XYZ file of C-alpha atoms in Angstrom:
689
model
C 30.752 12.072 5.640
C 27.285 11.776 4.227
C 26.665 8.586 6.108
C 27.744 10.126 9.326
C 25.586 13.175 8.748
C 22.566 10.768 8.032
C 23.042 8.981 11.334
C 23.579 12.189 13.233
C 20.313 13.438 11.930
C 18.419 10.362 13.335
C 17.181 10.527 16.927
C 19.317 7.476 17.859
C 19.892 9.000 21.420
C 16.338 8.133 22.295
C 16.878 4.543 21.328
C 20.191 4.379 23.319
C 18.446 5.883 26.317
C 15.562 3.261 26.086
C 17.999 0.370 25.785
C 20.180 1.540 28.726
C 17.091 2.018 30.941
C 14.889 -0.920 30.060
C 17.472 -3.255 28.438
C 17.848 -4.509 24.904
C 15.691 -7.577 25.348
C 12.764 -5.532 26.722
C 12.932 -2.881 23.928
C 13.090 -5.652 21.295
C 10.158 -7.383 22.851
C 8.203 -4.080 22.915
C 8.943 -3.355 19.251
C 7.907 -6.994 18.375
C 4.609 -6.775 20.399
C 3.794 -3.388 18.744
C 4.487 -4.809 15.212
C 2.386 -7.875 16.023
C -0.514 -5.752 17.243
C -0.379 -3.647 14.076
C -0.394 -6.777 11.845
C -3.303 -8.280 13.797
C -5.269 -4.945 13.624
C -4.676 -4.876 9.823
C -5.633 -8.476 9.523
C -8.895 -7.849 11.470
C -9.675 -4.964 8.969
C -9.019 -7.398 6.020
C -11.235 -10.125 7.518
C -14.001 -7.625 8.199
C -13.879 -6.346 4.560
C -13.863 -9.989 3.260
C -17.212 -10.629 5.182
C -18.751 -7.737 3.281
C -17.413 -8.495 -0.187
C -18.019 -11.322 -2.729
C -16.595 -14.691 -1.519
C -13.249 -16.024 -2.192
C -10.333 -18.020 -0.756
C -9.336 -17.338 2.783
C -6.564 -14.633 2.867
C -3.337 -14.740 4.946
C -2.011 -11.743 6.948
C -0.010 -9.193 4.915
C 0.298 -11.351 1.704
C -3.362 -12.216 1.351
C -3.861 -14.972 -1.395
C -0.793 -13.925 -3.439
C 1.134 -17.134 -3.081
C -2.008 -19.201 -3.881
C -2.199 -17.886 -7.350
C -0.648 -19.843 -10.216
C 1.852 -18.118 -12.485
C 0.545 -19.767 -15.556
C -2.949 -18.815 -16.956
C -4.594 -17.544 -13.796
C -7.831 -17.028 -15.518
C -8.284 -20.808 -15.498
C -7.875 -20.736 -11.701
C -10.523 -18.080 -11.319
C -12.931 -19.821 -13.593
C -12.631 -22.998 -11.526
C -12.877 -21.023 -8.241
C -16.118 -19.386 -9.520
C -17.624 -22.730 -10.340
C -16.458 -24.224 -7.050
C -17.984 -21.523 -4.963
C -21.020 -21.084 -7.257
C -20.762 -17.360 -7.587
C -20.105 -15.079 -10.573
C -17.966 -12.665 -8.472
C -14.752 -13.757 -6.640
C -12.690 -11.645 -4.283
C -9.007 -12.368 -4.344
C -6.575 -10.552 -2.139
C -3.149 -9.568 -3.616
C -1.352 -8.532 -0.315
C -3.781 -6.141 1.405
C -5.578 -5.168 -1.939
C -8.674 -6.975 -2.923
C -9.509 -7.658 -6.580
C -13.015 -8.650 -7.566
C -13.101 -11.025 -10.532
C -16.284 -11.100 -12.675
C -16.735 -14.545 -14.269
C -20.188 -14.168 -15.746
C -21.409 -12.322 -18.782
C -24.595 -10.979 -17.156
C -22.739 -9.708 -14.062
C -20.186 -8.045 -16.261
C -22.894 -6.386 -18.314
C -24.706 -5.258 -15.123
C -21.534 -3.683 -13.505
C -19.295 -2.615 -16.308
C -21.967 -1.616 -18.899
C -25.092 -0.516 -17.193
C -23.201 1.031 -14.310
C -20.468 2.311 -16.452
C -20.491 5.777 -14.756
C -19.536 4.102 -11.480
C -16.804 1.708 -12.896
C -15.186 4.181 -15.199
C -11.997 4.737 -13.437
C -8.746 2.907 -12.882
C -7.148 1.904 -9.635
C -3.746 3.014 -8.769
C -1.290 0.553 -10.589
C 2.245 0.598 -9.601
C 3.484 -2.350 -11.713
C 1.091 -1.924 -14.716
C 1.343 1.928 -14.860
C 3.743 3.826 -12.804
C 6.673 1.615 -13.544
C 5.534 1.010 -17.054
C 3.497 3.229 -19.442
C 2.535 5.760 -16.802
C -0.560 6.417 -14.813
C -1.369 9.357 -16.992
C -1.596 7.242 -20.073
C -5.291 7.233 -21.275
C -5.377 3.436 -20.832
C -4.428 3.702 -17.142
C -5.820 7.144 -16.225
C -7.576 7.397 -12.908
C -10.799 9.397 -13.099
C -11.870 10.129 -9.516
C -11.794 13.967 -9.708
C -13.490 16.350 -12.107
C -10.211 17.481 -13.599
C -9.188 13.875 -14.166
C -12.503 13.155 -15.786
C -12.064 16.147 -18.174
C -8.687 15.107 -19.118
C -9.840 11.654 -19.829
C -12.674 12.926 -22.054
C -10.071 15.023 -23.923
C -7.761 12.168 -24.427
C -10.601 9.853 -25.424
C -11.814 12.478 -27.999
C -8.326 12.665 -29.580
C -8.305 8.909 -29.735
C -11.681 8.736 -31.496
C -10.451 11.233 -34.093
C -7.846 8.445 -34.938
C -9.751 5.291 -34.638
C -13.360 6.095 -33.946
C -16.241 4.153 -35.509
C -16.853 6.546 -38.273
C -13.162 7.479 -38.716
C -12.047 3.815 -39.402
C -14.407 3.648 -42.411
C -12.034 6.178 -44.157
C -9.268 3.622 -43.818
C -11.022 0.815 -45.769
C -9.158 1.579 -48.993
C -5.608 0.990 -47.766
C -6.599 -1.589 -45.175
C -8.138 -3.629 -48.141
C -4.857 -3.221 -49.998
C -2.840 -4.282 -47.144
C -5.092 -7.380 -46.693
C -4.513 -8.259 -50.411
C -0.775 -8.023 -49.800
C -1.159 -10.419 -46.929
C -2.767 -12.965 -49.195
C 0.124 -12.411 -51.684
C 2.717 -12.930 -48.990
C 0.926 -16.093 -47.832
C 0.978 -17.330 -51.364
C 4.679 -16.870 -51.631
C 5.990 -17.795 -48.218
C 3.147 -19.501 -46.214
C 5.447 -20.876 -43.683
C 5.981 -17.192 -42.446
C 2.320 -16.574 -41.735
C 3.141 -15.126 -38.319
C 5.433 -12.540 -39.709
C 2.981 -11.596 -42.435
C 0.119 -11.076 -40.039
C 2.358 -8.922 -37.850
C 3.543 -6.854 -40.839
C -0.043 -6.335 -41.999
C -1.432 -5.308 -38.643
C 1.474 -2.937 -37.899
C 1.402 -1.473 -41.349
C -2.247 -0.510 -41.191
C -1.615 1.242 -37.871
C 1.527 2.811 -39.115
C -0.263 4.318 -42.095
C -3.014 5.566 -39.807
C -0.582 6.977 -37.240
C 2.417 8.211 -39.293
C 1.431 8.163 -42.986
C 3.831 5.444 -44.165
C 3.411 1.755 -44.400
C 5.640 -1.096 -43.202
C 6.714 -3.083 -46.117
C 8.970 -5.685 -44.359
C 8.800 -7.738 -41.160
C 12.381 -6.530 -40.579
C 11.216 -2.918 -40.343
C 12.413 -1.412 -36.950
C 8.716 -0.327 -36.211
C 7.797 -4.079 -36.223
C 10.591 -5.334 -34.097
C 10.245 -2.659 -31.440
C 6.363 -2.594 -31.360
C 6.043 -6.333 -31.049
C 8.730 -6.419 -28.358
C 6.983 -3.708 -26.392
C 3.638 -5.193 -26.682
C 4.765 -8.767 -25.646
C 6.743 -7.358 -22.643
C 3.719 -5.374 -21.458
C 1.411 -8.243 -21.990
C 3.763 -10.672 -20.050
C 4.173 -8.183 -17.152
C 0.474 -7.505 -16.745
C -0.378 -11.034 -15.595
C -1.936 -11.330 -12.151
C -0.021 -14.437 -11.358
C 3.333 -12.433 -11.228
C 3.482 -12.918 -7.443
C 6.458 -10.780 -6.438
C 5.910 -7.740 -8.677
C 2.149 -7.652 -7.753
C 3.133 -7.397 -4.034
C 4.484 -3.965 -4.839
C 0.894 -2.814 -5.279
C 0.526 -3.394 -1.547
C 3.930 -2.081 -0.446
C 4.903 0.644 -2.953
C 8.059 1.332 -1.036
C 9.506 -1.802 -2.495
C 9.557 -0.136 -5.853
C 12.224 2.160 -4.578
C 14.783 -0.602 -4.001
C 17.321 -0.884 -6.920
C 16.364 -3.704 -9.260
C 19.751 -5.578 -8.603
C 18.844 -5.842 -4.969
C 15.098 -6.566 -5.482
C 14.141 -10.134 -6.390
C 10.491 -9.052 -6.486
C 11.376 -7.060 -9.534
C 12.565 -10.093 -11.402
C 11.355 -9.913 -15.062
C 10.371 -6.283 -14.984
C 13.574 -4.907 -16.613
C 15.037 -1.612 -15.908
C 13.027 1.696 -15.423
C 14.818 2.973 -18.511
C 13.743 -0.039 -20.490
C 10.165 0.238 -19.106
C 9.991 3.826 -20.371
C 11.857 3.439 -23.700
C 8.456 3.269 -25.564
C 7.896 6.930 -24.849
C 11.005 7.969 -26.781
C 10.286 5.511 -29.529
C 6.639 6.545 -30.166
C 7.471 10.216 -29.823
C 10.239 9.985 -32.299
C 7.889 8.340 -34.801
C 5.293 11.038 -34.247
C 7.729 13.872 -34.516
C 9.383 12.506 -37.648
C 5.858 12.039 -39.288
C 5.000 15.631 -38.335
C 8.108 16.914 -40.008
C 7.611 14.906 -43.237
C 5.751 16.477 -46.132
C 2.468 15.055 -47.205
C -0.162 12.887 -45.525
C -1.701 15.753 -43.651
C -4.457 13.485 -42.357
C -2.217 11.180 -40.494
C -2.844 10.808 -36.708
C 0.524 12.252 -35.641
C 0.139 15.516 -37.518
C -3.236 15.930 -35.979
C -1.741 15.571 -32.536
C 0.834 18.227 -33.196
C -1.734 20.530 -34.705
C -3.812 20.152 -31.506
C -0.969 20.216 -29.132
C -1.316 23.860 -28.033
C -5.145 23.765 -27.959
C -5.207 20.854 -25.467
C -1.954 21.387 -23.758
C -0.522 18.054 -24.841
C 2.754 16.992 -23.350
C 5.463 15.027 -25.135
C 4.528 11.877 -22.969
C 0.837 12.339 -23.979
C 1.697 12.500 -27.632
C 3.825 9.467 -27.190
C 1.145 7.537 -25.330
C -1.584 8.390 -27.735
C 0.489 7.307 -30.711
C 1.588 4.210 -28.898
C -2.017 3.349 -27.962
C -2.736 2.874 -31.685
C -0.290 0.050 -31.758
C -1.664 -1.354 -28.579
C -5.228 -1.317 -29.921
C -4.602 -2.523 -33.470
C -1.225 -4.154 -33.972
C -0.326 -7.064 -31.663
C -3.918 -7.795 -30.957
C -5.094 -7.906 -34.562
C -2.060 -10.080 -35.638
C -2.750 -12.571 -32.629
C -6.479 -12.787 -33.631
C -5.431 -13.780 -37.223
C -3.111 -16.437 -35.825
C -5.904 -17.755 -33.792
C -8.182 -17.874 -36.787
C -5.619 -20.027 -38.724
C -5.403 -22.287 -35.636
C -9.284 -22.664 -35.639
C -9.240 -23.455 -39.339
C -6.587 -26.016 -38.879
C -8.123 -27.724 -35.718
C -11.721 -27.584 -36.947
C -11.849 -27.946 -40.757
C -15.512 -28.851 -40.750
C -16.258 -25.127 -39.991
C -14.686 -24.175 -43.366
C -17.164 -26.057 -45.656
C -20.088 -23.720 -45.146
C -17.805 -20.702 -45.453
C -16.364 -21.951 -48.699
C -19.851 -22.536 -50.061
C -20.990 -19.088 -49.165
C -17.849 -17.374 -50.548
C -18.094 -19.262 -53.796
C -21.716 -18.403 -54.303
C -21.318 -14.754 -53.353
C -17.845 -13.806 -54.469
C -16.457 -16.412 -56.967
C -12.849 -17.097 -57.961
C -12.036 -13.989 -59.976
C -12.057 -11.428 -57.152
C -11.550 -11.430 -53.462
C -14.031 -10.554 -50.782
C -14.569 -6.820 -50.227
C -16.315 -4.744 -47.440
C -19.370 -4.482 -49.704
C -19.892 -8.166 -49.365
C -20.401 -8.123 -45.694
C -24.228 -8.047 -45.759
C -24.320 -11.109 -48.065
C -21.886 -13.233 -45.987
C -23.703 -14.010 -42.700
C -21.644 -17.148 -42.031
C -18.346 -15.368 -42.531
C -19.539 -12.752 -40.039
C -20.469 -15.504 -37.562
C -17.101 -17.137 -38.220
C -15.215 -14.053 -37.257
C -17.358 -13.578 -34.118
C -16.543 -17.185 -33.071
C -12.756 -16.385 -33.570
C -13.190 -13.477 -31.134
C -15.209 -15.659 -28.760
C -13.216 -18.895 -28.931
C -9.757 -17.527 -27.855
C -10.054 -13.879 -27.090
C -6.733 -11.966 -27.192
C -7.342 -9.663 -24.158
C -8.210 -12.658 -22.021
C -8.758 -10.691 -18.824
C -10.545 -7.705 -20.401
C -7.565 -5.321 -20.448
C -6.555 -3.349 -17.434
C -8.733 -3.363 -14.281
C -11.648 -1.081 -13.628
C -12.260 0.742 -10.301
C -15.498 2.146 -8.924
C -15.519 5.891 -8.102
C -17.793 5.153 -5.078
C -18.786 2.159 -2.950
C -21.131 -0.082 -4.832
C -23.207 -3.167 -4.126
C -24.092 -6.247 -6.301
C -26.544 -8.732 -4.886
C -25.851 -7.668 -1.431
C -22.058 -7.813 -1.763
C -19.866 -4.710 -1.144
C -17.399 -3.533 -3.810
C -15.497 -0.672 -2.156
C -14.317 2.461 -3.926
C -11.053 2.044 -5.793
C -11.173 -1.667 -5.660
C -9.583 -3.523 -8.550
C -12.482 -4.937 -10.783
C -11.328 -7.337 -13.397
C -13.420 -9.155 -16.041
C -12.386 -12.772 -16.738
C -13.172 -12.995 -20.464
C -12.033 -16.594 -20.629
C -14.673 -17.618 -18.035
C -17.268 -15.448 -19.574
C -16.768 -16.905 -23.046
C -16.436 -20.416 -21.814
C -19.613 -20.652 -19.676
C -21.543 -23.600 -20.978
C -24.886 -21.879 -20.302
C -24.145 -19.428 -23.148
C -21.643 -21.465 -25.115
C -22.235 -25.237 -24.950
C -19.026 -27.236 -25.667
C -17.120 -23.968 -25.356
C -13.776 -25.177 -26.597
C -15.342 -26.499 -29.870
C -15.043 -23.865 -32.659
C -18.688 -23.460 -33.827
C -19.728 -20.366 -35.932
C -23.383 -21.527 -35.808
C -23.519 -19.963 -32.248
C -23.759 -16.603 -33.918
C -26.325 -17.321 -36.619
C -29.665 -15.947 -35.855
C -32.387 -18.559 -35.003
C -29.821 -21.393 -35.149
C -30.369 -24.121 -32.494
C -26.755 -23.624 -31.245
C -27.488 -20.005 -30.503
C -28.029 -18.822 -26.891
C -28.920 -15.484 -25.246
C -26.070 -13.182 -24.463
C -26.039 -9.646 -23.128
C -25.119 -6.891 -25.690
C -25.353 -6.748 -29.421
C -22.054 -8.431 -30.566
C -22.399 -11.598 -28.666
C -18.866 -11.389 -27.197
C -16.960 -9.273 -24.711
C -13.530 -9.404 -26.277
C -12.822 -5.623 -26.327
C -13.828 -4.744 -22.661
C -16.683 -2.692 -21.367
C -18.211 0.663 -20.844
C -16.241 3.803 -21.035
C -12.938 1.842 -21.021
C -13.833 -0.258 -24.007
C -10.858 -0.853 -26.311
C -10.611 2.295 -28.493
C -9.290 0.152 -31.550
C -12.376 -2.075 -31.448
C -13.912 -0.811 -34.618
C -10.537 -0.966 -36.543
C -9.889 -4.463 -35.274
C -13.306 -5.828 -36.169
C -13.184 -4.265 -39.622
C -9.761 -5.601 -40.448
C -10.274 -8.923 -39.029
C -13.430 -9.537 -40.839
C -11.866 -8.722 -44.190
C -8.629 -10.448 -43.725
C -10.385 -13.764 -42.438
C -12.863 -13.644 -45.278
C -9.985 -13.329 -47.822
C -7.990 -16.037 -46.026
C -10.904 -18.523 -46.133
C -11.780 -17.527 -49.778
C -8.201 -18.027 -51.029
C -6.546 -20.818 -49.134
C -6.882 -24.354 -47.915
C -5.665 -24.675 -44.392
C -4.446 -28.233 -43.871
C -2.250 -30.275 -41.530
C 1.504 -29.905 -42.080
C 3.271 -33.209 -42.727
C 6.339 -34.479 -40.781
C 9.252 -36.176 -42.536
C 7.251 -39.498 -42.549
C 4.297 -37.947 -44.228
C 2.094 -38.029 -41.120
C 0.032 -34.987 -40.075
C 1.610 -32.846 -37.360
C -1.023 -32.266 -34.519
C -1.851 -28.973 -33.095
C -2.736 -28.178 -29.473
C -5.727 -25.643 -29.216
C -4.583 -24.846 -25.606
C -0.943 -24.047 -26.457
C -1.123 -20.318 -25.929
C 1.215 -17.632 -24.370
C 0.766 -16.613 -20.813
C -0.008 -12.793 -20.955
C -2.491 -10.036 -20.719
C -2.806 -10.442 -24.588
C -2.463 -14.110 -25.500
C -1.753 -15.697 -28.751
C -1.052 -19.258 -29.986
C 2.480 -20.487 -29.723
C 3.964 -21.164 -33.200
C 2.515 -24.172 -34.877
C 3.070 -25.716 -38.295
C 0.361 -25.647 -40.894
C -0.112 -26.034 -44.662
C -1.485 -22.993 -46.499
C -2.242 -23.491 -50.158
C -4.370 -21.751 -52.720
C -7.753 -23.331 -53.279
C -7.448 -23.292 -57.071
C -5.342 -22.034 -60.064
C -7.911 -19.315 -60.809
C -7.779 -18.141 -57.190
C -3.939 -18.140 -57.275
C -3.984 -15.948 -60.264
C -6.522 -13.644 -58.630
C -4.329 -13.308 -55.474
C -1.227 -12.498 -57.447
C -3.142 -9.915 -59.669
C -4.863 -8.153 -56.774
C -1.640 -8.341 -54.630
C 0.486 -6.706 -57.285
C -2.193 -3.964 -57.882
C -2.459 -3.398 -54.100
C 1.374 -2.722 -53.842
C 1.026 -0.199 -56.690
C -1.908 1.501 -54.892
C 0.089 1.629 -51.642
C 3.081 3.240 -53.245
C 2.140 6.778 -51.907
C 2.676 5.311 -48.371
C 6.081 3.908 -49.113
C 9.003 5.023 -46.997
C 11.147 4.120 -44.050
C 11.972 5.801 -40.847
C 14.492 8.508 -41.604
C 16.018 8.276 -38.224
C 17.123 4.834 -39.191
C 18.139 5.519 -42.797
C 19.689 8.790 -42.092
C 22.407 7.307 -39.988
C 24.177 6.448 -43.216
C 25.052 10.221 -43.421
C 25.577 11.141 -39.809
C 28.786 11.683 -37.982
C 29.308 12.394 -34.334
C 32.452 13.792 -32.770
C 33.164 12.747 -29.176
C 35.261 14.817 -26.668
C 35.137 12.774 -23.559
C 36.669 13.113 -20.010
C 39.686 11.077 -19.203
C 39.285 7.389 -18.530
C 35.717 7.493 -19.850
C 34.010 4.830 -21.910
C 30.681 4.224 -23.420
C 28.625 1.375 -22.147
C 28.457 -1.060 -24.983
C 25.898 -3.894 -24.703
C 26.424 -6.373 -27.650
C 29.563 -8.384 -28.038
C 32.106 -8.304 -30.827
C 30.154 -6.458 -33.373
C 32.254 -4.948 -36.236
C 31.675 -1.320 -37.118
C 33.603 0.908 -39.414
C 34.373 4.372 -38.395
C 35.541 7.252 -40.558
C 38.238 9.176 -38.628
C 40.014 12.319 -39.516
C 41.510 11.349 -42.858
C 41.544 7.691 -42.048
C 39.121 4.711 -41.607
C 39.190 3.029 -38.168
C 37.959 -0.541 -37.884
C 36.994 -0.996 -34.255
C 35.502 -4.048 -32.565
C 32.599 -2.798 -30.608
C 29.692 -4.315 -28.750
C 27.215 -2.102 -30.634
C 25.860 0.642 -28.381
C 22.413 1.406 -27.202
C 23.045 5.027 -28.276
C 19.349 5.799 -28.482
C 19.304 5.752 -24.667
C 21.358 8.746 -24.484
C 19.758 10.944 -27.162
C 16.848 13.268 -26.102
C 14.339 12.738 -28.861
C 12.953 16.224 -28.493
C 16.045 18.196 -29.349
C 18.747 15.510 -30.154
C 21.043 16.352 -27.252
C 23.643 13.636 -26.652
C 24.305 12.798 -23.058
C 26.515 9.699 -22.787
C 27.190 8.041 -19.393
C 30.625 6.940 -18.534
C 32.279 3.912 -17.235
C 35.807 3.975 -16.021
C 36.745 0.337 -16.437
C 35.556 -0.823 -19.871
C 36.531 -0.305 -23.603
C 39.262 2.311 -22.894
C 41.020 1.611 -26.139
C 37.879 2.056 -28.080
C 37.053 5.243 -26.320
C 40.505 6.720 -26.998
C 39.753 6.030 -30.765
C 36.330 7.592 -30.379
C 37.831 10.601 -28.809
C 39.840 11.370 -31.983
C 37.337 10.059 -34.522
C 34.172 11.379 -36.215
C 32.083 8.173 -35.768
C 30.349 7.025 -38.956
C 27.106 5.830 -37.408
C 25.731 4.915 -40.828
C 28.309 2.075 -40.976
C 27.568 1.101 -37.486
C 23.810 1.015 -38.493
C 24.560 -1.109 -41.496
C 26.607 -3.417 -39.361
C 23.890 -3.814 -36.773
C 21.227 -4.119 -39.464
C 23.150 -7.157 -40.826
C 23.471 -8.463 -37.260
C 19.808 -8.279 -36.706
C 19.028 -10.060 -39.885
C 21.192 -12.897 -38.749
C 19.585 -12.853 -35.339
C 22.756 -11.761 -33.596
C 21.057 -8.684 -32.074
C 17.630 -8.740 -30.519
C 16.369 -5.530 -32.069
C 17.511 -2.963 -34.573
C 16.092 -0.331 -32.108
C 18.537 -1.549 -29.489
C 21.391 0.119 -31.432
C 20.317 2.742 -33.929
C 16.555 3.181 -34.442
C 15.538 6.912 -33.763
C 18.947 8.367 -32.875
C 18.195 10.948 -35.385
C 15.142 12.011 -37.321
C 16.394 13.462 -40.637
C 18.755 12.712 -43.610
C 20.833 15.696 -42.785
C 24.540 15.362 -41.998
C 24.810 16.388 -38.414
C 27.893 16.925 -36.387
C 27.520 16.858 -32.660
C 30.239 17.913 -30.119
C 29.494 17.337 -26.561
C 31.230 19.749 -24.211
C 31.700 17.980 -20.924
C 31.178 20.119 -17.809
C 31.357 19.485 -14.052
C 28.413 20.287 -11.828
C 27.865 19.768 -8.129
C 26.083 16.405 -8.690
C 27.279 14.915 -11.913
C 28.924 15.583 -15.309
C 26.653 16.487 -18.169
C 27.042 16.907 -21.860
C 25.751 20.020 -23.681
C 25.605 19.394 -27.328
C 26.128 21.939 -30.109
C 24.638 21.043 -33.445
C 25.422 22.249 -36.874
C 23.835 21.023 -40.076
C 25.195 20.732 -43.527
C 23.627 19.367 -46.824
C-alpha cells in the first residue's frame, strides 16, 4: 500500500506522455545528453578552479584524484608529489572537493599560525564528523558564523580549564607518581611495555577527568578508550577511497550499510556514536561520586547550566581528554622505546647527563628539567622523528578566500598539514630518518632554523592546536627521562641467541600512528637503580591510593537484577557465541547458554531506561526463560569478564560496562506498549539497599 501511494505521488504521467510522444529511445538519449552536459559543466568548473589553486595531479570528472591515492600511508605519497612538482602546496581532489596539502614548515607557519584567524575553521566533514564524533564536537566545530565562533571559544575555554598550560602544572604530583608506577611495571613485566604505557597515559587522563585512576590494563576504560581511539584514527585516513567519496556525494551516506560497499570498514551508526554514551556515563558517574571536587567532570556539571551544555557536549569534552592525552601519549612512549632500541648511540650522552645530575638513588623529577638539556632535546627528537598525529589532526578550513604566493585557496577548502613531510625535509633535518637529539641543542652543528619556538609541529597549529599539548609534553618528558635513567634498552634475542631486528618504518596506518609491536629487552641499569625503582614505585602506589576505585557501573552489576516482560515470540539480539551466564530466577537458579548481550546499547545513560529491540527468529528458548526470570547481570558480568581475560570477547564494554552507574540493587520492569510506528519499553525503576 505504501509503495503504491509513493508511486502515485510521483509525476510519472509526464514521463509516460513523453515516452509515448517522442519514443523511449529519444527520451533516454535526451536524459543521457542532459546528464553529460551537467558532468562536462561541472568538470569545466573543476578545471577552472584547478588553474587558480596550487598545482597537483590532473583530476578526472566526478571522482577527481580519489583512485590515485594509496590506502597505505598517503602522507608519503604527498611528500613525494611535493618534491616532484617542487612546490610546498599540493592540491588533491577527492571527488569534487579539493584538499590543499602543506608539505613545508615555513608555508604551514605562514598560513596556519600567522593567518590563524583565517584558517581557524573546519570544513564540513561527513565521514570524520557527522558519521563519527559529530560536527558539533570542539575538534570538528565549524566556525564561519559569529554564533559558531562564540560557541567554539566557550568550549575551548572549558577545555583549557581541564588541560590548559597553567592547569596541567597542578597535575604534576600524580603524573609523577603514575610515571614511577610505569617504571615499576617495566621492572616486573618488561615484555608488556605497550600495556604499561597505555595504562599510564589513560590513568593520568582518568584522574584528571573523573577523579579515579586506572590500576590495570584490563580496566574497561582502557579497553574501550583504546578501541575508540584506534577506530577513529583508522577511519580518518585520506586514502580510504570509498568512504571519502561520501564527502562529495553526501546522499551516499543515507544508503543502509549492508547495501553500501563504500561504507566498508566504518561500522554501524550506533557503533560510531557509542563513545557518546560511554564518556557521558563516565562523567555522570564521577559527578555522583563523593570527593575529588576538582575533577574535570564535576566542573562540567557545575558549569552545565551557565553555558547551556548538552549531554553530547559533556560527553565530547570528556572524551576529548582521552583523545588529547591517552592514545597519543602512549604511542609516543612506544616510539621512544623504538628509537632507543634502533639508535643506542643516542643513549650514551643521556646516561652521562642523568648520572651526573640525578644519580642512582632517586629518579628524575620535574625540577631537573633545567639541568637536563640533552634529555629535553631527546624528547623533542621523539616528537619530530615519528610524530603521532602524522597529518596534523583534522583539516583546517579558511573562513574566506585566501592567496599564497599567487595561488587561490577558496573558502571552506580542506587544508591539511603533512607533518611527516614537514619533519622529514632535509633542509631543516638532514638525514631525517636518523634519530639525532643534537638537532635540538642550541648552537650545535646539526641544528637548523625552524619556525616557532618548539622546533616541531607535532601538535598542530594556530587556534586548532591540540588542547592536550602541554599535558602530553609534560608527561612525555618525565616518563622518557625516567625510562632512560632506569633501564637499558637492548635487542631481544631469538631462540638461537641472535638479536631480533626492528623496523623503524613498521608503523600503523592511521590518523594517529604508532609502531607495530616489536620485541625488545628492557632491564634495569644497575642494582641500586633497581632498588630505587621498587622503593619509589611502592611509595607512588601508596600516594595514589586516594584515586583508587573502579567504575561502579561495572562493579555494581554484581548486585543488579532485571525483570523482563516481553512480547510474544520476542528475543534479545545476542552477539557473542556460547557464553555461559548464571541467572537467578524466582526461587531457582537458571543456567542458560547465551551469546552475551550488548545490553549497553539499549540503556539510556541519562535515565537508565531500558529499551530492548526484538528479533522473532532467535533465542526463543532463552527469551522464554528471561520472561520468567530476574536476570542476575552480576553473574553475566563476571562471566563476560572472565571471557575478556581469556580473549574470547573483544571488549568488556561490549557486554556490561556502563549499563548502570551505582551499587544499588535496581529492579527494572519494562512495560511493552504499542504505538503507531513501533513498540517501545517504558521502564519503572525502584531501588532497594
